Amino acid sequence: MDIWIYEYQPTWPTSFLAIQSDLASDLARAPIAYRAITHVGSTAVPGQTGKNVIDVLITVRRADFAKHVILQQFKGALMHGVAQGGYYYLGDGGVRGRWSFKLRAAAAAEGGAGRVERNVYVAAEGSVVQRSCVALRDTLRAEPGLRVEYGRVKLEASGGECRNIMQYATKKNGVVRKILRKAGWSEEEIDEKEAQAVKDWPQGWEI
């Protein structure tokens, strides 16, 4: 698969705010209780190169994440919502401890500031998934040198042979470990985070 890395776009924060507003509207109709809708990933870091895909993390209570009925409510809101309908569900999307949704390409192409390509992840408050997303974002925001190094590694990873996005992500493990160490994570915590990612996606999954 082709992976394209773009220079930082000043429109990314604005796009996130539009997505956040639409998601909040649809989740309120469900209604679904959640803690926060947060901008994560490279597009949330000023000056960071990225895939031009807005990553959104919705945090829920630990007890709610364990409930099948809550997952079904999220599926309904994201797949059929008035403002943000058009997602498909990817299970954990290759990382255990989250629910993964991706906007269908046709829906993303319909136009409007809020319809750019995006991934939406749902994770429990205080989970490894939630904490790692925030730690990576905040550390990259604070460390220009790591931003440059991370961008270089992403370009190198995108230029190689990748059958899917998880193979691309695996190529970044070394620099991600470095960023998390800077954030104060122990080696055991980083190992736990890496162990939650599968090495490959099952055949037939759309990416």
CSV table of C-alpha atoms in Angstrom, one decimal:
chain,number,residue,atom,x,y,z
A,1,MET,CA,0.0,0.0,0.0
A,2,ASP,CA,1.1,3.6,-0.6
A,3,ILE,CA,1.6,5.8,2.5
A,4,TRP,CA,1.9,9.5,1.9
A,5,ILE,CA,3.5,11.8,4.5
A,6,TYR,CA,2.6,15.5,4.3
A,7,GLU,CA,4.0,18.7,5.8
A,8,TYR,CA,2.1,20.0,8.8
A,9,GLN,CA,-1.2,21.7,7.7
A,10,PRO,CA,-2.5,24.6,9.7
A,11,THR,CA,-6.0,23.5,8.8
A,12,TRP,CA,-5.7,20.2,10.8
A,13,PRO,CA,-6.8,21.7,14.2
A,14,THR,CA,-9.8,23.4,12.5
A,15,SER,CA,-10.8,20.1,10.9
A,16,PHE,CA,-10.6,18.4,14.3
A,17,LEU,CA,-12.9,21.0,15.9
A,18,ALA,CA,-15.5,20.4,13.2
A,19,ILE,CA,-15.2,16.6,13.7
A,20,GLN,CA,-15.4,17.0,17.5
A,21,SER,CA,-18.6,19.1,17.2
A,22,ASP,CA,-20.3,16.6,14.9
A,23,LEU,CA,-19.3,13.7,17.0
A,24,ALA,CA,-20.6,15.3,20.2
A,25,SER,CA,-23.9,16.0,18.4
A,26,ASP,CA,-24.4,12.4,17.4
A,27,LEU,CA,-23.2,10.9,20.7
A,28,ALA,CA,-25.7,13.2,22.5
A,29,ARG,CA,-28.5,11.8,20.4
A,30,ALA,CA,-27.6,8.2,21.2
A,31,PRO,CA,-27.2,9.1,24.1
A,32,ILE,CA,-23.7,7.9,25.0
A,33,ALA,CA,-21.7,8.9,28.1
A,34,TYR,CA,-18.1,9.7,27.4
A,35,ARG,CA,-15.3,11.6,29.1
A,36,ALA,CA,-13.6,13.5,26.3
A,37,ILE,CA,-13.2,13.8,22.5
A,38,THR,CA,-9.5,14.5,22.0
A,39,HIS,CA,-7.3,15.3,19.0
A,40,VAL,CA,-4.3,12.9,19.0
A,41,GLY,CA,-1.7,11.7,16.5
A,42,SER,CA,0.6,13.7,14.3
A,43,THR,CA,-2.0,16.1,13.1
A,44,ALA,CA,-2.4,17.3,16.7
A,45,VAL,CA,1.2,18.3,16.9
A,46,PRO,CA,2.1,21.8,15.4
A,47,GLY,CA,5.0,21.4,13.0
A,48,GLN,CA,4.8,17.6,12.8
A,49,THR,CA,4.6,15.8,9.4
A,50,GLY,CA,1.7,13.4,9.1
A,51,LYS,CA,-0.6,11.3,6.9
A,52,ASN,CA,-3.2,14.0,6.5
A,53,VAL,CA,-5.6,11.9,8.5
A,54,ILE,CA,-7.2,13.3,11.7
A,55,ASP,CA,-6.9,10.9,14.6
A,56,VAL,CA,-9.6,11.3,17.2
A,57,LEU,CA,-9.7,9.6,20.6
A,58,ILE,CA,-13.0,9.3,22.5
A,59,THR,CA,-12.4,8.3,26.2
A,60,VAL,CA,-15.0,6.4,28.2
A,61,ARG,CA,-15.1,5.1,31.7
A,62,ARG,CA,-13.3,1.8,32.2
A,63,ALA,CA,-16.6,0.1,33.3
A,64,ASP,CA,-18.4,1.3,30.2
A,65,PHE,CA,-15.6,0.1,27.9
A,66,ALA,CA,-16.3,-3.4,29.1
A,67,LYS,CA,-20.0,-3.3,28.2
A,68,HIS,CA,-21.0,-4.7,24.8
A,69,VAL,CA,-24.1,-2.5,24.8
A,70,ILE,CA,-21.8,0.6,24.8
A,71,LEU,CA,-19.9,-0.7,21.8
A,72,GLN,CA,-23.2,-1.2,20.0
A,73,GLN,CA,-24.2,2.4,20.8
A,74,PHE,CA,-21.0,3.7,19.4
A,75,LYS,CA,-21.5,1.6,16.3
A,76,GLY,CA,-24.9,3.1,15.8
A,77,ALA,CA,-23.7,6.7,16.3
A,78,LEU,CA,-20.7,6.5,14.1
A,79,MET,CA,-22.1,4.3,11.3
A,80,HIS,CA,-25.5,5.9,11.1
A,81,GLY,CA,-25.2,9.3,12.8
A,82,VAL,CA,-26.8,12.4,11.3
A,83,ALA,CA,-23.7,14.5,11.5
A,84,GLN,CA,-20.9,11.9,11.4
A,85,GLY,CA,-22.4,8.8,9.8
A,86,GLY,CA,-20.4,6.8,7.3
A,87,TYR,CA,-17.8,5.1,9.4
A,88,TYR,CA,-17.1,1.4,9.3
A,89,TYR,CA,-16.0,-0.6,12.3
A,90,LEU,CA,-12.5,-2.2,12.4
A,91,GLY,CA,-12.7,-4.1,15.7
A,92,ASP,CA,-9.6,-3.1,17.6
A,93,GLY,CA,-7.9,-1.9,14.4
A,94,GLY,CA,-4.8,-3.9,15.2
A,95,VAL,CA,-4.3,-2.5,18.8
A,96,ARG,CA,-5.9,-4.4,21.7
A,97,GLY,CA,-7.8,-2.2,24.1
A,98,ARG,CA,-9.6,0.1,21.7
A,99,TRP,CA,-12.5,0.2,19.3
A,100,SER,CA,-11.5,1.5,15.9
A,101,PHE,CA,-13.7,3.3,13.3
A,102,LYS,CA,-12.6,4.7,9.9
A,103,LEU,CA,-14.6,7.1,7.8
A,104,ARG,CA,-15.6,5.6,4.4
A,105,ALA,CA,-13.7,7.2,1.6
A,106,ALA,CA,-17.0,8.2,-0.2
A,107,ALA,CA,-18.2,9.9,3.0
A,108,ALA,CA,-14.9,11.8,3.4
A,109,ALA,CA,-15.1,13.0,-0.2
A,110,GLU,CA,-18.6,14.6,0.2
A,111,GLY,CA,-17.1,18.0,1.0
A,112,GLY,CA,-17.1,20.4,3.9
A,113,ALA,CA,-14.4,21.2,6.5
A,114,GLY,CA,-15.7,18.4,8.7
A,115,ARG,CA,-15.5,15.6,6.2
A,116,VAL,CA,-11.7,15.2,5.8
A,117,GLU,CA,-10.3,11.7,6.3
A,118,ARG,CA,-10.2,10.5,9.9
A,119,ASN,CA,-9.9,7.6,12.3
A,120,VAL,CA,-11.9,7.5,15.5
A,121,TYR,CA,-10.7,5.4,18.4
A,122,VAL,CA,-12.6,4.7,21.6
A,123,ALA,CA,-10.6,3.7,24.7
A,124,ALA,CA,-11.0,3.4,28.4
A,125,GLU,CA,-9.9,6.3,30.6
A,126,GLY,CA,-6.4,5.6,32.1
A,127,SER,CA,-5.8,2.7,29.7
A,128,VAL,CA,-2.5,2.1,28.0
A,129,VAL,CA,-4.0,3.2,24.7
A,130,GLN,CA,-5.3,6.4,26.1
A,131,ARG,CA,-2.2,7.3,28.1
A,132,SER,CA,0.2,6.5,25.2
A,133,CYS,CA,-1.8,8.6,22.7
A,134,VAL,CA,-1.6,11.6,25.1
A,135,ALA,CA,2.0,11.0,26.0
A,136,LEU,CA,3.2,10.8,22.4
A,137,ARG,CA,1.2,14.0,21.5
A,138,ASP,CA,2.3,16.1,24.4
A,139,THR,CA,6.0,15.0,24.3
A,140,LEU,CA,6.2,15.8,20.6
A,141,ARG,CA,4.6,19.2,21.1
A,142,ALA,CA,7.3,20.0,23.7
A,143,GLU,CA,10.4,18.5,22.0
A,144,PRO,CA,11.3,19.9,18.6
A,145,GLY,CA,14.2,17.5,18.2
A,146,LEU,CA,12.0,14.5,18.6
A,147,ARG,CA,9.5,16.0,16.2
A,148,VAL,CA,12.2,16.2,13.5
A,149,GLU,CA,13.5,12.6,14.3
A,150,TYR,CA,9.9,11.2,14.3
A,151,GLY,CA,9.2,12.9,10.9
A,152,ARG,CA,12.4,11.5,9.4
A,153,VAL,CA,11.6,7.9,10.6
A,154,LYS,CA,8.0,8.2,9.2
A,155,LEU,CA,9.3,9.2,5.8
A,156,GLU,CA,11.8,6.3,5.8
A,157,ALA,CA,9.0,3.9,6.9
A,158,SER,CA,6.6,5.1,4.3
A,159,GLY,CA,9.1,4.6,1.5
A,160,GLY,CA,9.5,0.9,2.2
A,161,GLU,CA,7.3,-2.1,1.4
A,162,CYS,CA,4.2,-2.0,3.6
A,163,ARG,CA,1.3,-4.3,3.0
A,164,ASN,CA,-0.8,-2.5,5.6
A,165,ILE,CA,-0.7,0.3,8.1
A,166,MET,CA,0.4,-2.0,11.0
A,167,GLN,CA,3.6,-2.9,9.2
A,168,TYR,CA,4.2,0.9,8.8
A,169,ALA,CA,3.5,1.5,12.5
A,170,THR,CA,5.9,-1.3,13.5
A,171,LYS,CA,8.8,0.4,11.7
A,172,LYS,CA,8.3,3.4,14.0
A,173,ASN,CA,8.6,1.4,17.2
A,174,GLY,CA,12.2,2.5,18.0
A,175,VAL,CA,11.5,6.2,17.9
A,176,VAL,CA,8.2,5.7,19.6
A,177,ARG,CA,10.0,4.0,22.5
A,178,LYS,CA,12.4,7.0,22.7
A,179,ILE,CA,9.5,9.4,22.8
A,180,LEU,CA,7.7,7.5,25.6
A,181,ARG,CA,10.9,7.3,27.6
A,182,LYS,CA,11.2,11.1,27.4
A,183,ALA,CA,7.6,11.2,28.6
A,184,GLY,CA,8.7,9.2,31.7
A,185,TRP,CA,7.4,5.8,30.8
A,186,SER,CA,9.3,2.8,32.2
A,187,GLU,CA,10.6,0.0,29.8
A,188,GLU,CA,7.9,-2.3,31.3
A,189,GLU,CA,5.2,0.2,30.4
A,190,ILE,CA,6.5,0.6,26.9
A,191,ASP,CA,6.7,-3.2,26.5
A,192,GLU,CA,3.1,-3.5,27.6
A,193,LYS,CA,2.1,-0.8,25.0
A,194,GLU,CA,4.0,-2.6,22.2
A,195,ALA,CA,2.5,-6.0,23.2
A,196,GLN,CA,-1.0,-4.6,22.6
A,197,ALA,CA,-0.3,-4.1,18.8
A,198,VAL,CA,-0.6,-7.1,16.5
A,199,LYS,CA,2.0,-7.7,13.9
A,200,ASP,CA,-0.3,-7.9,11.0
A,201,TRP,CA,-4.0,-7.3,10.1
A,202,PRO,CA,-6.3,-10.2,9.3
A,203,GLN,CA,-6.9,-10.6,5.6
A,204,GLY,CA,-10.0,-8.9,4.3
A,205,TRP,CA,-9.8,-5.9,6.6
A,206,GLU,CA,-10.2,-2.6,4.7
A,207,ILE,CA,-7.6,0.1,5.4
